[in-house]
Structure formats: structure tokens, C-alpha cells
């Protein structure tokens, strides 16, 4: 029952430090199961999706110890279960990575159909296809997915029909301890895919080619723990880049990998932002007008779908007409209804949205319909002149560590407040 109250209209200024990558963390945590030993994971973002994954590990019998806010020691030597409890699986999409990791170590796993953002249909057929090619069989019963190895898992050649981050990572998890070589083709190339492969290799796995569309995994008999630091979050960094550009600010965004940000940097430059790249930081400034763009979201290294709602907000106040085509998810324009409440002029036709830039957004009561739509609403509220309130912020907190403190550090007027239950607020 909490909400954000944001008074916008102030350019953001100062420095912000980016946290570890959510989408790497939520795959690396299940992967610690394969290490069968003690792992120390550093730069873990302190967000609810990570807490859920840590809870799942504890319930399965791992010893999880917090060493500092962003560093955890996880001992997976003695696990007691292979079933991920229903209520935990449903809290995050990433619970499906426990299928690959538990299958590889114990030959069986059960996870409820995962939750996460509602972006339209989110099938897992390619995950199951990979498990089956490695020698498992699957069944779905009353919302629970069970995978079971018929005998020992053995290496296979797997061609993904769709470029999919989740299937690529889950297949890697399942294959690292299978007998012989697995060749994965038409793989996703996102930075978090590479990060998972690097972690697995640090634990003794033999994974080559991550970051290209062919990944070769030679199965190993055993693995061991390691100390590993998660890469910076590409989308969190991109979100602050957009916030800086949209408010006409000047922000140094630290602890980033500029290479991972290239598709975002390129588009923001075209939109009129000045961007300086350093070894592990980028500085984003804008003084001139926001220029319209054409954006098509695509798998990496194309423009990331997770940045689409944020760029939509920027383009809603550009000088001219922009076109955004969503190439990954079939329902990722739900935030547009909220933007219209603020006076934005956007027409959506299927997978294409046309933004006619308006001079200014007006404050409004807003809703975070999913994680990135929620972040987009924060940016929209930051540029609107006046006070907006955003509800359902738990979506935002699934993926952005300390967003209130980080934005306050940049001079934003943002507060998190308890929302009064409807009956009570009417009575007052
Ligand atoms: C990951 O989701 C991210 N989530 C998403 O980020 C991100 O939007 C997405 O990758 C694309 O980059 C996590 O990493 C936890 P996919 P994932 O498998 O793995 C289709 C965020 O905001 N597909 O790459 O679930 C699917 O329908 C979140 O941080 C199949 O057809 O995405 C989609 O059209 C939201 N069959 C496309 O592939 C399958 O078996 C890409 O999905 C799997 C996917």
C-alpha cells in the first residue's frame, strides 16, 4: 500500500551509482546450486526479485548468509529439496532458472508456472525443448512444471526457434554437467548471458561462445564454489540516462559498462543528448530540444525492449513524430494509457506506437503496470510540472535498488509514502 509522490520539473544533476544486473543475478543465484559448494556473490542488487531467489535457495536447503548489503555467501553443498514452493515461484519469472539448475544437479525439478511482468504471452516451450533434447521429460499439471531426466542427461545439438534469453540461460544451466558436448544455436547474446557463462566457468564449467549465437558446453563431472561479482545493470543505467536526458539535466552515471549501453547511447544522442563515455561511467547532458526518433526493439545488440517504455516517455515530449515498434513482447504498450492521462499524444496500432510530441506532460495519478512501465512513469512524473502519484510501486522495487534515494541524490523531489486504504481516505 505504498506509493511514490513526485513533484517534477527539475533537471537532474549529480552522480548516481548503478547496482548489479537483475537479470544476471536471478540466473546466477540458481546457478550456485551447480557449484555444490560455497559461492560468494558480490554486487547483488538489493531488490525484491533477488530476495525471492535467495529465499528459494534457503527453502531448498542452501545456507545463505548476508556478508554486506550487496554480498551474500551461499553454500549449496547440502540441498534437501528439488521442488520450488508454489508461492515463491509465482513471485518472479526468474524462478524458471531453478528448473535447469536442479535438473542438472539432481535429475529432477518442479517449479510453478513462473510469475513476473505481464508483457503478453510468455511461453517456455524453448526451455522445455532444450531440457528434452538433453534427455529429460516434462509435464505440466495444475500449473506446476515438472522435469525429470529419463537417465543421465547427455549433450545434444539444440537450435532455438526464437532468440530467447531465458531459454539460452536455462539450457546452459542444464547442460554444464551433462555427459558430452552440447551445442546451442540461435542463442541470445545479452550481457547477462555472458555473465552467467563467466560465473559457470569460474565454478569449473566449460562454456564457450557466450555472447555469440552459438554456445558450446562441454559437460564436466563436478564443479566448485567461487567468488564472483555481478556485472552492472544495463537497464538501470539506461533508465537514469533517459531520466537525465528527459529532464534536461547533467548526470554522471557510475559503475556501468559503456559497451553494454551502446544501443541506448546511440538513440539518446540522436534524440539530442550529449553523452561522454569513460571507462566505467557515462555522463549524460541535454540542453537543446528533444528530437524525434524511430525505434525498433530487438534482441541484443539491438535496442532493448526493456528500455522501450522509458524511451516512449522521452519521445512523448520530442519536437515531432516518433515511431516505436515493439519486436519482442506482444503487450508492452500498456503504459501508454497512463501517459495519455498526462496529455501525451500516442496512437498504438498492434506492435507500433506513434508519438506526436507535446510541449509538456501534466501531472496525474499514475499506476506502475509492470517493472519498466513503472520506471517510465517515474521519469514521466519527473518531467511533468506539478505533483504526480504512482501506485503499485512494488513492480518498480522488483528491479531498481534504492530508486528513491538515488533520485533524491540527483535533486529529484520524490518520496515514498504509505497509501491510505480507500475507505479510510474517503472518511478523512
Ligand atoms: C528476459 O525475459 C528478461 N527477464 C526480460 O526483462 C526481457 O524483457 C527479456 O529477457 C527480453 O530481453 C529476465 O531476464 C528475468 P525471452 P525472458 O525468453 O527470458 C519468446 C525486465 O523488465 N519465447 O528472451 O522471459 C517470448 O515470448 C524483464 O527486466 C518463446 O516463444 O525473455 C518473447 O517473445 C521483463 N518461447 C521472446 O521469446 C520460449 O520458450 C523473448 O523472450 C521463451 C521465449
XYZ file of N, CA and C in Angstrom, residues 232-405:
522
model
N 27.313 -4.660 -13.954
C 26.349 -3.565 -13.705
C 25.078 -3.744 -14.537
N 24.001 -3.204 -14.046
C 22.702 -3.366 -14.693
C 22.545 -2.399 -15.873
N 22.493 -2.987 -17.055
C 22.385 -2.201 -18.298
C 21.089 -1.378 -18.306
N 19.998 -1.963 -17.838
C 18.705 -1.273 -17.964
C 18.545 -0.221 -16.858
N 19.077 -0.516 -15.670
C 19.021 0.525 -14.633
C 19.833 1.736 -15.115
N 21.025 1.469 -15.675
C 21.859 2.564 -16.188
C 21.108 3.328 -17.276
N 20.514 2.586 -18.202
C 19.759 3.218 -19.291
C 18.608 4.060 -18.761
N 17.988 3.596 -17.675
C 16.848 4.342 -17.111
C 17.316 5.705 -16.585
N 18.477 5.732 -15.895
C 18.986 7.020 -15.400
C 19.476 7.894 -16.564
N 19.966 7.248 -17.630
C 20.374 8.041 -18.805
C 19.152 8.754 -19.380
N 18.052 8.023 -19.508
C 16.834 8.642 -20.054
C 16.326 9.728 -19.103
N 16.381 9.439 -17.798
C 15.887 10.437 -16.830
C 16.697 11.725 -16.939
N 18.019 11.590 -17.106
C 18.872 12.779 -17.231
C 18.506 13.554 -18.500
N 18.369 12.818 -19.611
C 18.063 13.485 -20.888
C 16.664 14.101 -20.853
N 15.707 13.361 -20.321
C 14.317 13.839 -20.355
C 14.131 15.096 -19.520
N 14.838 15.188 -18.379
C 14.663 16.364 -17.511
C 15.562 17.530 -17.938
N 16.391 17.306 -18.969
C 17.326 18.371 -19.372
C 18.400 18.560 -18.317
N 18.868 17.458 -17.744
C 19.847 17.525 -16.657
C 21.258 17.231 -17.108
N 22.091 16.894 -16.119
C 23.513 16.626 -16.352
C 23.934 15.625 -15.275
N 24.040 14.351 -15.654
C 24.242 13.301 -14.649
C 25.407 12.404 -15.050
N 26.268 12.133 -14.058
C 27.353 11.166 -14.250
C 26.848 9.835 -13.693
N 26.782 8.837 -14.571
C 26.229 7.533 -14.185
C 27.405 6.574 -14.040
N 27.665 6.169 -12.787
C 28.893 5.421 -12.489
C 28.620 3.926 -12.324
N 29.709 3.151 -12.387
C 29.649 1.683 -12.308
C 28.788 1.113 -13.448
N 29.165 1.461 -14.676
C 28.477 0.899 -15.844
C 29.519 0.307 -16.797
N 29.057 -0.493 -17.745
C 29.928 -0.961 -18.827
C 29.453 -0.234 -20.081
N 30.141 0.833 -20.519
C 29.630 1.644 -21.627
C 29.322 0.825 -22.890
N 30.080 -0.250 -23.121
C 29.841 -1.102 -24.299
C 28.410 -1.666 -24.277
N 27.959 -2.076 -23.063
C 26.605 -2.650 -22.958
C 25.522 -1.601 -23.232
N 25.904 -0.331 -23.118
C 24.904 0.745 -23.242
C 24.821 1.296 -24.660
N 25.674 0.773 -25.561
C 25.789 1.390 -26.895
C 24.456 1.610 -27.624
N 23.556 0.589 -27.661
C 22.305 0.851 -28.391
C 21.494 1.994 -27.776
N 21.605 2.148 -26.458
C 20.850 3.209 -25.768
C 21.538 4.550 -26.009
N 22.864 4.540 -25.886
C 23.648 5.764 -26.109
C 23.388 6.313 -27.515
N 23.396 5.405 -28.506
C 23.232 5.842 -29.906
C 21.884 6.542 -30.087
N 20.824 5.958 -29.527
C 19.488 6.563 -29.698
C 19.381 7.886 -28.941
N 19.948 7.919 -27.730
C 19.832 9.172 -26.951
C 20.603 10.304 -27.629
N 21.739 9.955 -28.245
C 22.494 11.012 -28.971
C 21.630 11.562 -30.106
N 20.979 10.655 -30.824
C 20.118 11.108 -31.934
C 18.974 11.964 -31.430
N 18.568 11.692 -30.186
C 17.450 12.473 -29.622
C 17.931 13.822 -29.096
N 19.246 14.067 -29.173
C 19.750 15.394 -28.796
C 20.537 15.435 -27.498
N 20.774 14.258 -26.868
C 21.565 14.270 -25.621
C 23.052 14.250 -25.969
N 23.848 14.867 -25.092
C 25.310 14.770 -25.252
C 25.759 13.687 -24.296
N 26.531 12.725 -24.804
C 26.953 11.620 -23.932
C 28.458 11.436 -24.034
N 29.094 11.509 -22.876
C 30.543 11.258 -22.811
C 30.735 9.895 -22.185
N 31.621 9.082 -22.764
C 31.862 7.742 -22.214
C 33.218 7.717 -21.523
N 33.259 7.139 -20.346
C 34.515 6.918 -19.615
C 34.689 5.405 -19.472
N 35.749 4.979 -18.747
C 35.974 3.526 -18.621
C 34.776 2.820 -17.997
N 34.286 3.362 -16.889
C 33.168 2.688 -16.224
C 32.086 3.682 -15.808
N 31.900 4.703 -16.632
C 30.871 5.707 -16.341
C 30.427 6.361 -17.650
N 29.244 6.944 -17.642
C 28.822 7.790 -18.767
C 28.219 9.072 -18.185
N 28.449 10.179 -18.898
C 27.849 11.445 -18.471
C 26.808 11.829 -19.512
N 25.600 12.097 -19.051
C 24.501 12.431 -19.972
C 24.015 13.837 -19.663
N 23.969 14.666 -20.708
C 23.503 16.066 -20.572
C 22.561 16.379 -21.718
N 21.632 17.270 -21.467
C 20.842 17.790 -22.594
C 20.500 19.242 -22.330
N 20.792 20.057 -23.330
C 20.431 21.466 -23.215
C 19.467 21.873 -24.336
N 19.598 21.213 -25.498
C 18.744 21.576 -26.650
C 17.418 20.827 -26.625
N 16.682 20.895 -27.736
C 15.383 20.217 -27.808
C 15.533 18.695 -27.906
N 14.455 17.978 -27.589
C 14.435 16.522 -27.780
C 13.953 16.251 -29.204
N 14.751 15.486 -29.951
C 14.426 15.233 -31.354
C 13.696 13.892 -31.493
N 12.785 13.806 -32.464
C 12.029 12.555 -32.613
C 12.907 11.411 -33.136
N 12.463 10.183 -32.908
C 13.254 9.001 -33.277
C 12.367 7.938 -33.896
N 13.039 6.962 -34.521
C 12.393 5.699 -34.930
C 13.099 4.627 -34.116
N 12.351 3.813 -33.395
C 12.971 2.765 -32.575
C 12.299 1.428 -32.893
N 13.133 0.391 -33.058
C 12.621 -0.984 -33.173
C 13.299 -1.781 -32.081
N 12.555 -2.428 -31.211
C 13.224 -3.221 -30.179
C 13.578 -4.590 -30.755
N 14.748 -5.068 -30.349
C 15.292 -6.316 -30.900
C 16.155 -6.986 -29.853
N 16.477 -8.277 -30.041
C 17.433 -8.907 -29.135
C 18.793 -8.195 -29.214
N 19.616 -8.311 -28.173
C 20.938 -7.689 -28.134
C 21.754 -8.135 -29.344
N 22.516 -7.275 -29.993
C 22.818 -5.894 -29.635
C 21.841 -4.864 -30.191
N 20.628 -5.253 -30.498
C 19.625 -4.283 -30.923
C 19.138 -3.449 -29.743
N 18.180 -2.581 -29.992
C 17.682 -1.714 -28.919
C 16.834 -2.547 -27.950
N 17.155 -2.548 -26.640
C 16.470 -3.458 -25.712
C 15.017 -3.108 -25.457
N 14.181 -4.130 -25.498
C 12.748 -3.946 -25.211
C 12.525 -3.353 -23.828
N 13.405 -3.686 -22.877
C 13.183 -3.199 -21.510
C 13.345 -1.679 -21.404
N 13.958 -1.055 -22.416
C 14.106 0.405 -22.422
C 12.962 1.085 -23.172
N 12.130 0.300 -23.830
C 11.107 0.879 -24.716
C 10.140 1.820 -23.994
N 9.567 1.426 -22.838
C 8.636 2.352 -22.177
C 9.328 3.650 -21.731
N 10.586 3.534 -21.319
C 11.309 4.740 -20.874
C 11.537 5.685 -22.045
N 11.928 5.116 -23.189
C 12.133 5.964 -24.368
C 10.809 6.549 -24.836
N 9.728 5.802 -24.647
C 8.395 6.305 -25.021
C 8.091 7.608 -24.294
N 8.456 7.656 -23.005
C 8.208 8.889 -22.229
C 8.997 10.050 -22.824
N 10.269 9.798 -23.133
C 11.110 10.860 -23.715
C 10.492 11.360 -25.031
N 10.052 10.408 -25.858
C 9.539 10.781 -27.181
C 8.187 11.476 -27.101
N 7.493 11.294 -25.979
C 6.183 11.952 -25.848
C 6.354 13.469 -25.740
N 7.580 13.929 -25.421
C 7.811 15.386 -25.375
C 8.879 15.813 -26.404
N 9.075 14.980 -27.440
C 10.037 15.352 -28.501
C 9.382 16.355 -29.450
N 10.243 17.034 -30.218
C 9.724 18.011 -31.193
C 9.427 17.314 -32.507
N 8.289 16.627 -32.605
C 7.948 15.958 -33.854
C 7.370 14.574 -33.598
N 7.328 13.791 -34.680
C 6.648 12.481 -34.634
C 7.664 11.349 -34.557
N 7.485 10.468 -33.586
C 8.368 9.307 -33.430
C 7.573 8.038 -33.612
N 8.277 6.981 -34.061
C 7.620 5.673 -34.216
C 8.391 4.644 -33.414
N 7.678 3.875 -32.608
C 8.309 2.834 -31.804
C 7.670 1.501 -32.171
N 8.494 0.542 -32.590
C 7.985 -0.783 -32.934
C 8.514 -1.776 -31.915
N 7.599 -2.478 -31.246
C 7.991 -3.454 -30.226
C 8.148 -4.821 -30.892
N 9.379 -5.327 -30.882
C 9.668 -6.562 -31.614
C 9.789 -7.794 -30.738
N 9.640 -7.648 -29.420
C 9.841 -8.819 -28.552
C 8.534 -9.265 -27.885
N 7.861 -8.337 -27.210
C 6.670 -8.700 -26.437
C 5.406 -8.199 -27.130
N 4.298 -8.950 -26.967
C 3.085 -8.531 -27.683
C 2.200 -7.597 -26.860
N 2.592 -7.282 -25.621
C 1.737 -6.385 -24.821
C 2.599 -5.430 -23.998
N 3.416 -4.623 -24.688
C 4.304 -3.757 -23.930
C 4.002 -2.273 -24.121
N 2.757 -1.964 -24.509
C 2.394 -0.548 -24.642
C 1.337 -0.150 -23.618
N 1.209 -0.966 -22.541
C 0.140 -0.649 -21.583
C 0.386 0.679 -20.870
N 1.670 1.090 -20.787
C 1.999 2.354 -20.109
C 1.442 3.569 -20.850
N 1.110 3.373 -22.133
C 0.645 4.494 -22.952
C -0.652 5.089 -22.390
N -1.511 4.205 -21.821
C -2.764 4.718 -21.232
C -2.456 5.705 -20.108
N -1.421 5.399 -19.329
C -1.045 6.306 -18.227
C -0.480 7.615 -18.792
N 0.349 7.479 -19.835
C 0.945 8.687 -20.445
C -0.128 9.604 -21.028
N -1.184 8.974 -21.577
C -2.282 9.796 -22.138
C -2.937 10.627 -21.052
N -3.013 10.054 -19.822
C -3.599 10.839 -18.710
C -2.801 12.112 -18.476
N -1.531 12.099 -18.901
C -0.658 13.259 -18.675
C -0.664 14.203 -19.876
N -1.496 13.878 -20.850
C -1.599 14.756 -22.024
C -0.752 14.314 -23.199
N -0.131 13.137 -23.124
C 0.685 12.676 -24.255
C -0.231 12.305 -25.413
N 0.302 12.457 -26.621
C -0.468 12.144 -27.818
C 0.164 10.919 -28.482
N -0.398 9.746 -28.195
C 0.203 8.493 -28.682
C -0.894 7.619 -29.276
N -0.658 7.091 -30.464
C -1.586 6.140 -31.087
C -0.887 4.791 -31.166
N -1.564 3.753 -30.695
C -0.968 2.411 -30.756
C -1.774 1.573 -31.728
N -1.058 0.932 -32.639
C -1.713 0.014 -33.563
C -0.895 -1.279 -33.559
N -1.380 -2.271 -32.838
C -0.636 -3.539 -32.730
C 0.699 -3.321 -32.071
N 1.761 -3.625 -32.797
C 3.110 -3.552 -32.219
C 3.790 -2.203 -32.485
N 3.014 -1.245 -33.043
C 3.627 0.049 -33.387
C 2.928 1.187 -32.638
N 3.718 2.052 -32.056
C 3.157 3.239 -31.387
C 3.719 4.482 -32.068
N 2.845 5.427 -32.331
C 3.278 6.687 -32.943
C 3.102 7.795 -31.897
N 4.210 8.461 -31.597
C 4.212 9.525 -30.583
C 4.275 10.875 -31.290
N 3.226 11.701 -31.118
C 3.276 13.095 -31.584
C 3.722 13.897 -30.373
N 4.926 14.420 -30.416
C 5.450 15.098 -29.228
C 4.573 16.266 -28.787
N 4.369 16.410 -27.480
C 3.648 17.571 -26.939
C 4.663 18.424 -26.173
N 4.274 19.657 -25.901
C 5.200 20.587 -25.236
C 5.592 20.119 -23.829
N 4.586 19.673 -23.085
C 4.788 19.323 -21.670
C 3.854 18.213 -21.264
N 4.263 17.416 -20.253
C 3.327 16.458 -19.653
C 2.720 17.102 -18.412
N 1.464 16.772 -18.154
C 0.768 17.294 -16.959
C 0.848 16.245 -15.855
N 0.923 16.662 -14.594
C 0.908 15.686 -13.510
C -0.411 14.915 -13.494
N -0.372 13.687 -12.964
C -1.583 12.847 -12.944
C -1.405 11.730 -11.920
N -2.510 11.111 -11.497
C -2.386 9.891 -10.689
C -2.009 8.745 -11.627
N -0.924 8.039 -11.304
C -0.379 7.046 -12.240
C -0.277 5.680 -11.580
N -0.091 4.664 -12.425
C -0.004 3.292 -11.959
C 1.183 2.635 -12.638
N 1.941 1.852 -11.869
C 3.029 1.068 -12.477
C 2.437 -0.270 -12.891
N 2.244 -0.477 -14.205
C 1.596 -1.735 -14.623
C 2.598 -2.881 -14.678
N 3.875 -2.592 -14.800
C 4.924 -3.607 -14.676
C 6.220 -2.876 -14.345
N 7.310 -3.633 -14.250
C 8.571 -3.037 -13.787
C 9.035 -1.833 -14.628
N 9.216 -2.047 -15.933
C 9.768 -0.941 -16.755
C 8.711 0.127 -17.041
N 7.444 -0.292 -17.131
C 6.384 0.709 -17.278
C 6.389 1.596 -16.039
N 6.650 0.991 -14.875
C 6.708 1.754 -13.625
C 7.860 2.744 -13.639
N 9.025 2.286 -14.101
C 10.178 3.195 -14.183
C 9.873 4.333 -15.154
N 9.164 3.998 -16.232
C 8.800 5.027 -17.211
C 7.886 6.071 -16.573
N 6.975 5.605 -15.696
C 6.068 6.558 -15.025
C 6.860 7.480 -14.098
N 7.919 6.951 -13.477
C 8.752 7.796 -12.615
C 9.369 8.911 -13.467
N 9.900 8.558 -14.637
C 10.513 9.585 -15.498
C 9.448 10.572 -15.973
N 8.264 10.050 -16.310
C 7.188 10.949 -16.763
C 6.845 11.945 -15.653
N 6.766 11.438 -14.419
C 6.435 12.335 -13.293
C 7.563 13.340 -13.049
N 8.796 12.931 -13.318
C 9.932 13.851 -13.105
C 9.928 15.012 -14.103
N 9.323 14.782 -15.283
C 9.330 15.894 -16.254
C 8.038 16.708 -16.216
N 6.996 16.163 -15.578
C 5.733 16.916 -15.525
C 5.867 18.047 -14.503
N 5.344 19.208 -14.811
C 5.416 20.336 -13.870
C 4.264 20.219 -12.888
N 4.544 19.729 -11.682
C 3.496 19.533 -10.685
C 3.703 18.194 -10.001
N 2.728 17.811 -9.172
C 2.902 16.610 -8.345
C 2.074 15.446 -8.869
N 2.749 14.327 -9.125
C 2.086 13.090 -9.569
C 2.273 12.034 -8.494
N 1.352 11.097 -8.444
C 1.477 9.977 -7.513
C 1.478 8.690 -8.329
N 2.350 7.760 -7.940
C 2.432 6.483 -8.669
C 2.097 5.347 -7.716
N 1.120 4.544 -8.106
C 0.713 3.400 -7.281
C 1.281 2.101 -7.853
N 1.162 1.056 -7.048
C 1.661 -0.291 -7.411
C 3.167 -0.282 -7.633
N 3.855 0.413 -6.709
C 5.301 0.582 -6.879
C 6.092 -0.688 -6.565
N 5.414 -1.719 -6.045
C 6.159 -2.974 -5.800
C 6.739 -3.502 -7.116
N 6.080 -3.218 -8.223
C 6.643 -3.620 -9.523
C 8.008 -2.960 -9.731
N 8.103 -1.680 -9.378
C 9.344 -0.932 -9.614
C 10.443 -1.468 -8.699
N 10.055 -1.774 -7.462
C 11.051 -2.219 -6.478
C 11.543 -3.640 -6.758
N 10.894 -4.346 -7.680
C 11.419 -5.649 -8.092
C 12.753 -5.487 -8.812
N 13.001 -4.314 -9.392
C 14.170 -4.201 -10.262
C 15.056 -2.993 -10.060
N 14.689 -2.047 -9.201
C 15.509 -0.838 -9.034
C 15.889 -0.687 -7.563
N 17.182 -0.856 -7.272
C 17.650 -0.728 -5.891
C 17.641 0.753 -5.487
N 17.087 1.041 -4.328
C 17.150 2.385 -3.729
C 16.765 3.493 -4.706
N 15.719 3.289 -5.477
C 15.411 4.282 -6.520
C 15.099 5.652 -5.910
N 14.440 5.664 -4.757
C 14.076 6.950 -4.153
C 15.343 7.699 -3.727
N 16.228 6.990 -3.008
C 17.453 7.641 -2.536
C 18.325 8.080 -3.719
